[in-house]
Amino acid sequence: MTDTGEAATITSLRRAGLARDGQPVTLTPLSGGVSCDVWLARIGDEPPIVVKRALPQLRVAAEWLAPVERAENEVRWLQCARRIDARLAPEVVAAVPDEHLFALAYLEPEAHPVWRDELIAGRVDPGFASGFGHDLARIHAATADDAAMARDFDSMDLFDALRISPFLRYVAGNRPEVAARLNAIADDLQARRGALVHGDVSPKNILCGPEGGVFLDAECAVYGDPAFDLAFCTTHLLLKTIWLADHAAPLKQSASAFVARYLAGVTWEPAEALAARAGALLSALLLARVEGKSPAPYLDATAREVVRARALALLAADTPTIDQLIADWPMEF
């Protein structure tokens, strides 16, 4: 097993040529979520960098193993996004594939706050959400129907391990009343190949840069259904209308603006078809965030029951399109 401690990480940086022998290296742990070790590395007088290494066992209560090759997957996604527009992702400074480790240029938080932190602080800007929806659609449009891209991101096994199985099939196994619906959604998601999907478009993985959103944490990337990215981000925004009830109105406006601007940029298929799939995915993901392997940690018992009831009702009926689902989302529960 690869040693992922501080000393081993410094050795990796020296091996990659990022730190010379004898050059001082200081590592400060950063929040890596459940899937990675992440460090802020200061190497001599060089500009700081962020170092990330994939973990084989994710930090959740349930057993959740995932291929460490997702680190290389993330590097490819970040490089692809920067080819579309350099401001959409941080620069990859170095990669050590044998150790599933890579380094990124560090973006100062003063100029690039985390979108999740902005929302928690009550700085909810529907205009930012709209621009972000436009950027997400740009990435999907630029990579749609691209056979070479599909080969480069033929990583559905990885996406299944990180998203389909723990979010959809795991819940289906515990919810017989909606199991058929969840498995049908999972089957469609697993079979569809439309564009390059980020796979973890969450406010915690988006920086609010001076010129718009900056994407991080693309280890789930796959050539698959772009509706997943749209639904995944919208799930987070709608859950926050319950958690951050004092800001429910602008959060709902943000979700609506994000989806509307994204759908306006859909050129590779009928927008209505994508909106329908995204509505079904959103309903399934809402349930997954209270009953899947990675439940939303900020929801208390009352909020979880509210989300559970809403999601089950949506899955049991003819699920609306994602834009209609947002329009129907209650402002009070």
PDB file of C-alpha atoms in Angstrom, residues 22-325:
ATOM      1  CA  GLY A  22      17.686  20.206   0.730  1.00  0.00           C
ATOM      2  CA  GLN A  23      15.013  22.702  -0.282  1.00  0.00           C
ATOM      3  CA  PRO A  24      12.608  23.252   2.646  1.00  0.00           C
ATOM      4  CA  VAL A  25       9.069  21.942   2.187  1.00  0.00           C
ATOM      5  CA  THR A  26       6.132  22.767   4.461  1.00  0.00           C
ATOM      6  CA  LEU A  27       2.840  20.915   4.102  1.00  0.00           C
ATOM      7  CA  THR A  28      -0.439  22.187   5.565  1.00  0.00           C
ATOM      8  CA  PRO A  29      -3.462  19.879   5.385  1.00  0.00           C
ATOM      9  CA  LEU A  30      -6.445  21.208   3.441  1.00  0.00           C
ATOM     10  CA  SER A  31      -9.951  19.833   3.383  1.00  0.00           C
ATOM     11  CA  GLY A  32      -9.935  16.891   0.973  1.00  0.00           C
ATOM     12  CA  GLY A  33     -13.501  15.791   1.504  1.00  0.00           C
ATOM     13  CA  VAL A  34     -13.990  12.048   1.757  1.00  0.00           C
ATOM     14  CA  SER A  35     -11.815  10.889  -1.095  1.00  0.00           C
ATOM     15  CA  CYS A  36      -8.336  12.441  -0.967  1.00  0.00           C
ATOM     16  CA  ASP A  37      -5.473  13.777   1.060  1.00  0.00           C
ATOM     17  CA  VAL A  38      -4.922  17.412   0.072  1.00  0.00           C
ATOM     18  CA  TRP A  39      -1.983  19.596   1.150  1.00  0.00           C
ATOM     19  CA  LEU A  40      -0.940  23.180   0.657  1.00  0.00           C
ATOM     20  CA  ALA A  41       2.762  22.878  -0.127  1.00  0.00           C
ATOM     21  CA  ARG A  42       5.223  25.726   0.356  1.00  0.00           C
ATOM     22  CA  ILE A  43       8.545  24.866  -1.267  1.00  0.00           C
ATOM     23  CA  GLY A  44      11.333  27.308  -0.529  1.00  0.00           C
ATOM     24  CA  ASP A  45      10.504  30.685  -2.062  1.00  0.00           C
ATOM     25  CA  GLU A  46       8.387  29.201  -4.872  1.00  0.00           C
ATOM     26  CA  PRO A  47       4.692  30.053  -5.227  1.00  0.00           C
ATOM     27  CA  PRO A  48       2.587  27.657  -3.127  1.00  0.00           C
ATOM     28  CA  ILE A  49       0.941  24.675  -4.796  1.00  0.00           C
ATOM     29  CA  VAL A  50      -1.857  22.289  -3.870  1.00  0.00           C
ATOM     30  CA  VAL A  51      -0.932  18.595  -3.727  1.00  0.00           C
ATOM     31  CA  LYS A  52      -3.639  15.955  -3.965  1.00  0.00           C
ATOM     32  CA  ARG A  53      -3.441  12.171  -3.569  1.00  0.00           C
ATOM     33  CA  ALA A  54      -6.369   9.757  -4.051  1.00  0.00           C
ATOM     34  CA  LEU A  55      -7.311   7.429  -1.177  1.00  0.00           C
ATOM     35  CA  PRO A  56      -8.379   3.818  -1.838  1.00  0.00           C
ATOM     36  CA  GLN A  57     -10.936   3.796   1.020  1.00  0.00           C
ATOM     37  CA  LEU A  58     -13.173   6.852   1.208  1.00  0.00           C
ATOM     38  CA  ARG A  59     -13.797   8.508   4.550  1.00  0.00           C
ATOM     39  CA  VAL A  60     -17.426   7.507   5.078  1.00  0.00           C
ATOM     40  CA  ALA A  61     -19.188   5.254   7.576  1.00  0.00           C
ATOM     41  CA  ALA A  62     -20.074   2.590   4.994  1.00  0.00           C
ATOM     42  CA  GLU A  63     -17.350   0.642   3.200  1.00  0.00           C
ATOM     43  CA  TRP A  64     -16.655   2.535  -0.021  1.00  0.00           C
ATOM     44  CA  LEU A  65     -13.644   1.523  -2.063  1.00  0.00           C
ATOM     45  CA  ALA A  66     -12.774   3.397  -5.243  1.00  0.00           C
ATOM     46  CA  PRO A  67      -9.995   3.027  -7.827  1.00  0.00           C
ATOM     47  CA  VAL A  68      -7.081   5.374  -7.098  1.00  0.00           C
ATOM     48  CA  GLU A  69      -6.637   5.861 -10.857  1.00  0.00           C
ATOM     49  CA  ARG A  70      -9.288   8.566 -10.508  1.00  0.00           C
ATOM     50  CA  ALA A  71      -6.400  10.971  -9.830  1.00  0.00           C
ATOM     51  CA  GLU A  72      -5.222  10.616 -13.416  1.00  0.00           C
ATOM     52  CA  ASN A  73      -8.820  10.983 -14.570  1.00  0.00           C
ATOM     53  CA  GLU A  74      -9.058  14.308 -12.750  1.00  0.00           C
ATOM     54  CA  VAL A  75      -5.824  15.576 -14.291  1.00  0.00           C
ATOM     55  CA  ARG A  76      -7.162  14.846 -17.780  1.00  0.00           C
ATOM     56  CA  TRP A  77     -10.442  16.644 -17.052  1.00  0.00           C
ATOM     57  CA  LEU A  78      -8.698  19.757 -15.676  1.00  0.00           C
ATOM     58  CA  GLN A  79      -6.411  19.921 -18.692  1.00  0.00           C
ATOM     59  CA  CYS A  80      -9.365  19.523 -21.036  1.00  0.00           C
ATOM     60  CA  ALA A  81     -11.321  22.302 -19.309  1.00  0.00           C
ATOM     61  CA  ARG A  82      -8.334  24.643 -19.564  1.00  0.00           C
ATOM     62  CA  ARG A  83      -8.119  23.990 -23.296  1.00  0.00           C
ATOM     63  CA  ILE A  84     -11.711  25.208 -23.580  1.00  0.00           C
ATOM     64  CA  ASP A  85     -11.036  28.238 -21.362  1.00  0.00           C
ATOM     65  CA  ALA A  86      -7.999  28.574 -19.077  1.00  0.00           C
ATOM     66  CA  ARG A  87      -9.991  30.316 -16.361  1.00  0.00           C
ATOM     67  CA  LEU A  88     -12.293  27.303 -15.863  1.00  0.00           C
ATOM     68  CA  ALA A  89      -9.762  25.212 -13.914  1.00  0.00           C
ATOM     69  CA  PRO A  90      -6.447  25.617 -12.081  1.00  0.00           C
ATOM     70  CA  GLU A  91      -3.242  24.743 -13.893  1.00  0.00           C
ATOM     71  CA  VAL A  92      -1.853  21.245 -13.370  1.00  0.00           C
ATOM     72  CA  VAL A  93       1.751  21.859 -12.300  1.00  0.00           C
ATOM     73  CA  ALA A  94       2.862  18.226 -12.133  1.00  0.00           C
ATOM     74  CA  ALA A  95       1.480  14.712 -12.004  1.00  0.00           C
ATOM     75  CA  VAL A  96       2.934  11.487 -10.565  1.00  0.00           C
ATOM     76  CA  PRO A  97       0.649   8.780 -12.004  1.00  0.00           C
ATOM     77  CA  ASP A  98       2.494   5.899 -10.327  1.00  0.00           C
ATOM     78  CA  GLU A  99       1.561   7.407  -6.959  1.00  0.00           C
ATOM     79  CA  HIS A 100      -1.855   8.786  -7.986  1.00  0.00           C
ATOM     80  CA  LEU A 101      -0.696  12.229  -6.916  1.00  0.00           C
ATOM     81  CA  PHE A 102      -0.698  15.585  -8.689  1.00  0.00           C
ATOM     82  CA  ALA A 103      -0.060  19.249  -7.973  1.00  0.00           C
ATOM     83  CA  LEU A 104      -2.093  22.315  -8.923  1.00  0.00           C
ATOM     84  CA  ALA A 105      -1.418  26.024  -8.945  1.00  0.00           C
ATOM     85  CA  TYR A 106      -2.774  27.539  -5.736  1.00  0.00           C
ATOM     86  CA  LEU A 107      -5.536  30.107  -6.135  1.00  0.00           C
ATOM     87  CA  GLU A 108      -5.594  32.541  -3.229  1.00  0.00           C
ATOM     88  CA  PRO A 109      -8.889  32.302  -1.325  1.00  0.00           C
ATOM     89  CA  GLU A 110      -9.195  36.070  -1.016  1.00  0.00           C
ATOM     90  CA  ALA A 111      -9.783  36.273  -4.781  1.00  0.00           C
ATOM     91  CA  HIS A 112     -11.248  32.782  -5.187  1.00  0.00           C
ATOM     92  CA  PRO A 113     -13.579  31.979  -2.272  1.00  0.00           C
ATOM     93  CA  VAL A 114     -15.348  28.624  -2.235  1.00  0.00           C
ATOM     94  CA  TRP A 115     -18.912  28.945  -3.505  1.00  0.00           C
ATOM     95  CA  ARG A 116     -20.224  26.822  -0.621  1.00  0.00           C
ATOM     96  CA  ASP A 117     -18.658  29.199   1.901  1.00  0.00           C
ATOM     97  CA  GLU A 118     -20.238  32.161   0.141  1.00  0.00           C
ATOM     98  CA  LEU A 119     -23.667  30.543   0.305  1.00  0.00           C
ATOM     99  CA  ILE A 120     -23.296  29.704   4.000  1.00  0.00           C
ATOM    100  CA  ALA A 121     -22.314  33.310   4.702  1.00  0.00           C
ATOM    101  CA  GLY A 122     -25.510  34.498   3.018  1.00  0.00           C
ATOM    102  CA  ARG A 123     -23.765  35.912  -0.031  1.00  0.00           C
ATOM    103  CA  VAL A 124     -26.100  34.213  -2.490  1.00  0.00           C
ATOM    104  CA  ASP A 125     -25.734  35.602  -6.002  1.00  0.00           C
ATOM    105  CA  PRO A 126     -28.131  34.221  -8.648  1.00  0.00           C
ATOM    106  CA  GLY A 127     -26.033  36.065 -11.253  1.00  0.00           C
ATOM    107  CA  PHE A 128     -23.002  33.949 -10.398  1.00  0.00           C
ATOM    108  CA  ALA A 129     -25.138  30.792 -10.607  1.00  0.00           C
ATOM    109  CA  SER A 130     -26.380  31.858 -14.039  1.00  0.00           C
ATOM    110  CA  GLY A 131     -22.847  32.424 -15.320  1.00  0.00           C
ATOM    111  CA  PHE A 132     -21.761  29.106 -13.903  1.00  0.00           C
ATOM    112  CA  GLY A 133     -24.599  27.358 -15.727  1.00  0.00           C
ATOM    113  CA  HIS A 134     -23.382  28.961 -18.942  1.00  0.00           C
ATOM    114  CA  ASP A 135     -19.834  27.709 -18.333  1.00  0.00           C
ATOM    115  CA  LEU A 136     -20.973  24.166 -17.557  1.00  0.00           C
ATOM    116  CA  ALA A 137     -22.968  24.089 -20.788  1.00  0.00           C
ATOM    117  CA  ARG A 138     -19.886  25.348 -22.683  1.00  0.00           C
ATOM    118  CA  ILE A 139     -17.850  22.399 -21.461  1.00  0.00           C
ATOM    119  CA  HIS A 140     -20.547  19.917 -22.396  1.00  0.00           C
ATOM    120  CA  ALA A 141     -21.115  21.516 -25.799  1.00  0.00           C
ATOM    121  CA  ALA A 142     -17.385  21.570 -26.595  1.00  0.00           C
ATOM    122  CA  THR A 143     -17.029  17.850 -25.830  1.00  0.00           C
ATOM    123  CA  ALA A 144     -20.349  16.462 -27.117  1.00  0.00           C
ATOM    124  CA  ASP A 145     -20.311  13.750 -29.766  1.00  0.00           C
ATOM    125  CA  ASP A 146     -16.508  13.564 -29.690  1.00  0.00           C
ATOM    126  CA  ALA A 147     -15.249  10.033 -30.312  1.00  0.00           C
ATOM    127  CA  ALA A 148     -11.680  10.809 -29.211  1.00  0.00           C
ATOM    128  CA  MET A 149     -12.930  12.361 -25.992  1.00  0.00           C
ATOM    129  CA  ALA A 150     -15.133   9.351 -25.382  1.00  0.00           C
ATOM    130  CA  ARG A 151     -12.059   7.089 -25.663  1.00  0.00           C
ATOM    131  CA  ASP A 152      -9.993   9.314 -23.367  1.00  0.00           C
ATOM    132  CA  PHE A 153     -12.701   9.254 -20.687  1.00  0.00           C
ATOM    133  CA  ASP A 154     -13.902   5.676 -21.048  1.00  0.00           C
ATOM    134  CA  SER A 155     -14.163   5.514 -17.266  1.00  0.00           C
ATOM    135  CA  MET A 156     -17.712   4.317 -16.603  1.00  0.00           C
ATOM    136  CA  ASP A 157     -16.421   1.675 -14.169  1.00  0.00           C
ATOM    137  CA  LEU A 158     -14.929   4.482 -12.096  1.00  0.00           C
ATOM    138  CA  PHE A 159     -18.085   6.580 -12.366  1.00  0.00           C
ATOM    139  CA  ASP A 160     -20.130   3.575 -11.298  1.00  0.00           C
ATOM    140  CA  ALA A 161     -17.926   3.046  -8.225  1.00  0.00           C
ATOM    141  CA  LEU A 162     -18.088   6.705  -7.195  1.00  0.00           C
ATOM    142  CA  ARG A 163     -21.581   7.737  -8.253  1.00  0.00           C
ATOM    143  CA  ILE A 164     -24.015   5.185  -9.684  1.00  0.00           C
ATOM    144  CA  SER A 165     -23.575   2.375  -7.167  1.00  0.00           C
ATOM    145  CA  PRO A 166     -23.226   4.406  -3.927  1.00  0.00           C
ATOM    146  CA  PHE A 167     -25.849   7.005  -4.840  1.00  0.00           C
ATOM    147  CA  LEU A 168     -28.486   5.068  -6.787  1.00  0.00           C
ATOM    148  CA  ARG A 169     -28.137   1.291  -6.573  1.00  0.00           C
ATOM    149  CA  TYR A 170     -27.282   1.308  -2.867  1.00  0.00           C
ATOM    150  CA  VAL A 171     -30.516   3.183  -2.139  1.00  0.00           C
ATOM    151  CA  ALA A 172     -32.485   0.936  -4.510  1.00  0.00           C
ATOM    152  CA  GLY A 173     -31.332  -2.046  -2.470  1.00  0.00           C
ATOM    153  CA  ASN A 174     -32.900  -0.546   0.653  1.00  0.00           C
ATOM    154  CA  ARG A 175     -36.027   1.009  -0.881  1.00  0.00           C
ATOM    155  CA  PRO A 176     -38.105  -1.649  -2.648  1.00  0.00           C
ATOM    156  CA  GLU A 177     -40.976   0.771  -3.269  1.00  0.00           C
ATOM    157  CA  VAL A 178     -38.840   2.847  -5.656  1.00  0.00           C
ATOM    158  CA  ALA A 179     -36.150   0.290  -6.534  1.00  0.00           C
ATOM    159  CA  ALA A 180     -37.379  -0.273 -10.084  1.00  0.00           C
ATOM    160  CA  ARG A 181     -37.388   3.467 -10.793  1.00  0.00           C
ATOM    161  CA  LEU A 182     -33.941   4.019  -9.282  1.00  0.00           C
ATOM    162  CA  ASN A 183     -32.433   1.086 -11.149  1.00  0.00           C
ATOM    163  CA  ALA A 184     -33.954   2.299 -14.425  1.00  0.00           C
ATOM    164  CA  ILE A 185     -32.411   5.748 -13.862  1.00  0.00           C
ATOM    165  CA  ALA A 186     -29.088   4.083 -13.000  1.00  0.00           C
ATOM    166  CA  ASP A 187     -29.224   1.851 -16.090  1.00  0.00           C
ATOM    167  CA  ASP A 188     -29.834   4.827 -18.370  1.00  0.00           C
ATOM    168  CA  LEU A 189     -27.059   6.814 -16.720  1.00  0.00           C
ATOM    169  CA  GLN A 190     -24.650   3.907 -17.123  1.00  0.00           C
ATOM    170  CA  ALA A 191     -25.470   3.415 -20.802  1.00  0.00           C
ATOM    171  CA  ARG A 192     -25.582   6.985 -22.074  1.00  0.00           C
ATOM    172  CA  ARG A 193     -22.556   8.630 -23.758  1.00  0.00           C
ATOM    173  CA  GLY A 194     -23.117  12.276 -24.672  1.00  0.00           C
ATOM    174  CA  ALA A 195     -20.402  14.605 -23.394  1.00  0.00           C
ATOM    175  CA  LEU A 196     -17.595  14.991 -20.868  1.00  0.00           C
ATOM    176  CA  VAL A 197     -19.119  14.881 -17.388  1.00  0.00           C
ATOM    177  CA  HIS A 198     -17.356  16.363 -14.348  1.00  0.00           C
ATOM    178  CA  GLY A 199     -19.272  14.168 -11.905  1.00  0.00           C
ATOM    179  CA  ASP A 200     -18.945  16.254  -8.726  1.00  0.00           C
ATOM    180  CA  VAL A 201     -20.313  19.698  -9.555  1.00  0.00           C
ATOM    181  CA  SER A 202     -20.988  20.851  -6.013  1.00  0.00           C
ATOM    182  CA  PRO A 203     -20.617  24.324  -4.455  1.00  0.00           C
ATOM    183  CA  LYS A 204     -17.788  22.931  -2.299  1.00  0.00           C
ATOM    184  CA  ASN A 205     -15.853  22.177  -5.492  1.00  0.00           C
ATOM    185  CA  ILE A 206     -16.396  25.521  -7.198  1.00  0.00           C
ATOM    186  CA  LEU A 207     -14.390  28.679  -6.581  1.00  0.00           C
ATOM    187  CA  CYS A 208     -15.901  32.096  -7.192  1.00  0.00           C
ATOM    188  CA  GLY A 209     -13.165  33.613  -9.312  1.00  0.00           C
ATOM    189  CA  PRO A 210     -12.962  37.223 -10.508  1.00  0.00           C
ATOM    190  CA  GLU A 211     -14.240  36.137 -13.935  1.00  0.00           C
ATOM    191  CA  GLY A 212     -16.606  33.364 -12.896  1.00  0.00           C
ATOM    192  CA  GLY A 213     -16.603  29.838 -11.563  1.00  0.00           C
ATOM    193  CA  VAL A 214     -13.465  27.695 -11.332  1.00  0.00           C
ATOM    194  CA  PHE A 215     -13.957  23.912 -11.271  1.00  0.00           C
ATOM    195  CA  LEU A 216     -12.105  21.630  -8.851  1.00  0.00           C
ATOM    196  CA  ASP A 217     -12.254  17.924  -7.925  1.00  0.00           C
ATOM    197  CA  ALA A 218     -13.041  16.214 -11.220  1.00  0.00           C
ATOM    198  CA  GLU A 219     -11.977  12.725 -10.172  1.00  0.00           C
ATOM    199  CA  CYS A 220     -15.397  11.278 -11.120  1.00  0.00           C
ATOM    200  CA  ALA A 221     -15.066  12.489 -14.723  1.00  0.00           C
ATOM    201  CA  VAL A 222     -16.549  10.269 -17.418  1.00  0.00           C
ATOM    202  CA  TYR A 223     -17.821  10.511 -20.953  1.00  0.00           C
ATOM    203  CA  GLY A 224     -21.471  10.071 -20.087  1.00  0.00           C
ATOM    204  CA  ASP A 225     -24.736  11.905 -19.540  1.00  0.00           C
ATOM    205  CA  PRO A 226     -24.280  15.675 -19.080  1.00  0.00           C
ATOM    206  CA  ALA A 227     -27.665  15.794 -17.345  1.00  0.00           C
ATOM    207  CA  PHE A 228     -25.910  14.319 -14.299  1.00  0.00           C
ATOM    208  CA  ASP A 229     -23.782  17.436 -13.734  1.00  0.00           C
ATOM    209  CA  LEU A 230     -26.844  19.665 -14.010  1.00  0.00           C
ATOM    210  CA  ALA A 231     -28.861  17.566 -11.578  1.00  0.00           C
ATOM    211  CA  PHE A 232     -26.002  17.048  -9.101  1.00  0.00           C
ATOM    212  CA  CYS A 233     -25.354  20.764  -8.625  1.00  0.00           C
ATOM    213  CA  THR A 234     -29.060  21.576  -8.451  1.00  0.00           C
ATOM    214  CA  THR A 235     -29.471  18.956  -5.714  1.00  0.00           C
ATOM    215  CA  HIS A 236     -26.999  20.850  -3.544  1.00  0.00           C
ATOM    216  CA  LEU A 237     -28.698  24.194  -4.122  1.00  0.00           C
ATOM    217  CA  LEU A 238     -32.161  22.855  -3.283  1.00  0.00           C
ATOM    218  CA  LEU A 239     -30.943  21.062  -0.151  1.00  0.00           C
ATOM    219  CA  LYS A 240     -29.479  24.340   1.018  1.00  0.00           C
ATOM    220  CA  THR A 241     -32.893  26.030   0.802  1.00  0.00           C
ATOM    221  CA  ILE A 242     -33.805  23.773   3.738  1.00  0.00           C
ATOM    222  CA  TRP A 243     -30.521  23.983   5.628  1.00  0.00           C
ATOM    223  CA  LEU A 244     -30.073  27.734   5.110  1.00  0.00           C
ATOM    224  CA  ALA A 245     -33.750  28.609   5.402  1.00  0.00           C
ATOM    225  CA  ASP A 246     -33.078  32.330   5.933  1.00  0.00           C
ATOM    226  CA  HIS A 247     -31.661  32.440   2.402  1.00  0.00           C
ATOM    227  CA  ALA A 248     -34.136  30.059   0.787  1.00  0.00           C
ATOM    228  CA  ALA A 249     -35.493  32.595  -1.726  1.00  0.00           C
ATOM    229  CA  PRO A 250     -32.166  33.590  -3.339  1.00  0.00           C
ATOM    230  CA  LEU A 251     -30.988  29.960  -3.221  1.00  0.00           C
ATOM    231  CA  LYS A 252     -34.050  28.864  -5.156  1.00  0.00           C
ATOM    232  CA  GLN A 253     -33.506  31.781  -7.556  1.00  0.00           C
ATOM    233  CA  SER A 254     -29.906  30.618  -7.973  1.00  0.00           C
ATOM    234  CA  ALA A 255     -31.014  27.083  -8.808  1.00  0.00           C
ATOM    235  CA  SER A 256     -33.504  28.408 -11.337  1.00  0.00           C
ATOM    236  CA  ALA A 257     -30.966  30.774 -12.924  1.00  0.00           C
ATOM    237  CA  PHE A 258     -28.305  28.054 -13.079  1.00  0.00           C
ATOM    238  CA  VAL A 259     -30.628  25.607 -14.836  1.00  0.00           C
ATOM    239  CA  ALA A 260     -32.179  28.157 -17.188  1.00  0.00           C
ATOM    240  CA  ARG A 261     -28.811  29.436 -18.390  1.00  0.00           C
ATOM    241  CA  TYR A 262     -27.490  25.902 -18.784  1.00  0.00           C
ATOM    242  CA  LEU A 263     -30.504  24.741 -20.803  1.00  0.00           C
ATOM    243  CA  ALA A 264     -30.146  27.795 -23.045  1.00  0.00           C
ATOM    244  CA  GLY A 265     -26.682  26.511 -23.964  1.00  0.00           C
ATOM    245  CA  VAL A 266     -27.720  22.947 -24.829  1.00  0.00           C
ATOM    246  CA  THR A 267     -26.938  22.499 -28.526  1.00  0.00           C
ATOM    247  CA  TRP A 268     -26.084  18.791 -28.821  1.00  0.00           C
ATOM    248  CA  GLU A 269     -29.608  17.423 -28.193  1.00  0.00           C
ATOM    249  CA  PRO A 270     -33.117  18.778 -27.550  1.00  0.00           C
ATOM    250  CA  ALA A 271     -32.979  20.737 -24.300  1.00  0.00           C
ATOM    251  CA  GLU A 272     -36.361  19.341 -23.270  1.00  0.00           C
ATOM    252  CA  ALA A 273     -35.035  15.768 -23.359  1.00  0.00           C
ATOM    253  CA  LEU A 274     -32.044  16.663 -21.206  1.00  0.00           C
ATOM    254  CA  ALA A 275     -34.273  18.587 -18.772  1.00  0.00           C
ATOM    255  CA  ALA A 276     -36.495  15.519 -18.387  1.00  0.00           C
ATOM    256  CA  ARG A 277     -33.566  13.217 -17.585  1.00  0.00           C
ATOM    257  CA  ALA A 278     -32.156  15.802 -15.187  1.00  0.00           C
ATOM    258  CA  GLY A 279     -35.489  15.987 -13.356  1.00  0.00           C
ATOM    259  CA  ALA A 280     -35.439  12.238 -12.768  1.00  0.00           C
ATOM    260  CA  LEU A 281     -31.802  12.322 -11.705  1.00  0.00           C
ATOM    261  CA  LEU A 282     -32.450  15.216  -9.329  1.00  0.00           C
ATOM    262  CA  SER A 283     -35.272  13.288  -7.658  1.00  0.00           C
ATOM    263  CA  ALA A 284     -33.026  10.240  -7.228  1.00  0.00           C
ATOM    264  CA  LEU A 285     -30.095  12.281  -5.949  1.00  0.00           C
ATOM    265  CA  LEU A 286     -32.244  14.022  -3.351  1.00  0.00           C
ATOM    266  CA  LEU A 287     -33.058  10.620  -1.882  1.00  0.00           C
ATOM    267  CA  ALA A 288     -29.420   9.537  -2.177  1.00  0.00           C
ATOM    268  CA  ARG A 289     -28.268  12.510  -0.106  1.00  0.00           C
ATOM    269  CA  VAL A 290     -30.246  11.190   2.856  1.00  0.00           C
ATOM    270  CA  GLU A 291     -30.045   7.418   2.274  1.00  0.00           C
ATOM    271  CA  GLY A 292     -26.964   6.832   0.094  1.00  0.00           C
ATOM    272  CA  LYS A 293     -23.395   6.080   1.130  1.00  0.00           C
ATOM    273  CA  SER A 294     -22.537   9.798   1.258  1.00  0.00           C
ATOM    274  CA  PRO A 295     -25.430  11.551   3.050  1.00  0.00           C
ATOM    275  CA  ALA A 296     -25.390  15.332   3.331  1.00  0.00           C
ATOM    276  CA  PRO A 297     -23.831  15.895   6.763  1.00  0.00           C
ATOM    277  CA  TYR A 298     -25.480  19.272   7.349  1.00  0.00           C
ATOM    278  CA  LEU A 299     -29.075  17.997   7.348  1.00  0.00           C
ATOM    279  CA  ASP A 300     -30.572  17.227  10.756  1.00  0.00           C
ATOM    280  CA  ALA A 301     -33.121  14.474  11.357  1.00  0.00           C
ATOM    281  CA  THR A 302     -36.103  16.720  10.606  1.00  0.00           C
ATOM    282  CA  ALA A 303     -34.582  18.003   7.386  1.00  0.00           C
ATOM    283  CA  ARG A 304     -33.659  14.475   6.282  1.00  0.00           C
ATOM    284  CA  GLU A 305     -37.259  13.370   6.734  1.00  0.00           C
ATOM    285  CA  VAL A 306     -38.490  16.353   4.704  1.00  0.00           C
ATOM    286  CA  VAL A 307     -36.113  15.547   1.859  1.00  0.00           C
ATOM    287  CA  ARG A 308     -36.918  11.834   2.020  1.00  0.00           C
ATOM    288  CA  ALA A 309     -40.660  12.413   1.746  1.00  0.00           C
ATOM    289  CA  ARG A 310     -40.254  14.888  -1.107  1.00  0.00           C
ATOM    290  CA  ALA A 311     -37.913  12.604  -3.065  1.00  0.00           C
ATOM    291  CA  LEU A 312     -40.073   9.513  -2.626  1.00  0.00           C
ATOM    292  CA  ALA A 313     -43.136  11.420  -3.836  1.00  0.00           C
ATOM    293  CA  LEU A 314     -41.250  12.627  -6.914  1.00  0.00           C
ATOM    294  CA  LEU A 315     -39.947   9.157  -7.751  1.00  0.00           C
ATOM    295  CA  ALA A 316     -43.373   7.566  -7.338  1.00  0.00           C
ATOM    296  CA  ALA A 317     -45.001   9.907  -9.872  1.00  0.00           C
ATOM    297  CA  ASP A 318     -44.296  11.281 -13.334  1.00  0.00           C
ATOM    298  CA  THR A 319     -41.244  13.330 -12.402  1.00  0.00           C
ATOM    299  CA  PRO A 320     -41.276  16.880 -13.834  1.00  0.00           C
ATOM    300  CA  THR A 321     -38.436  18.375 -15.832  1.00  0.00           C
ATOM    301  CA  ILE A 322     -35.696  19.888 -13.737  1.00  0.00           C
ATOM    302  CA  ASP A 323     -36.781  23.477 -14.349  1.00  0.00           C
ATOM    303  CA  GLN A 324     -40.366  22.651 -13.401  1.00  0.00           C
ATOM    304  CA  LEU A 325     -39.213  20.739 -10.331  1.00  0.00           C
TER     305      LEU A 325
END
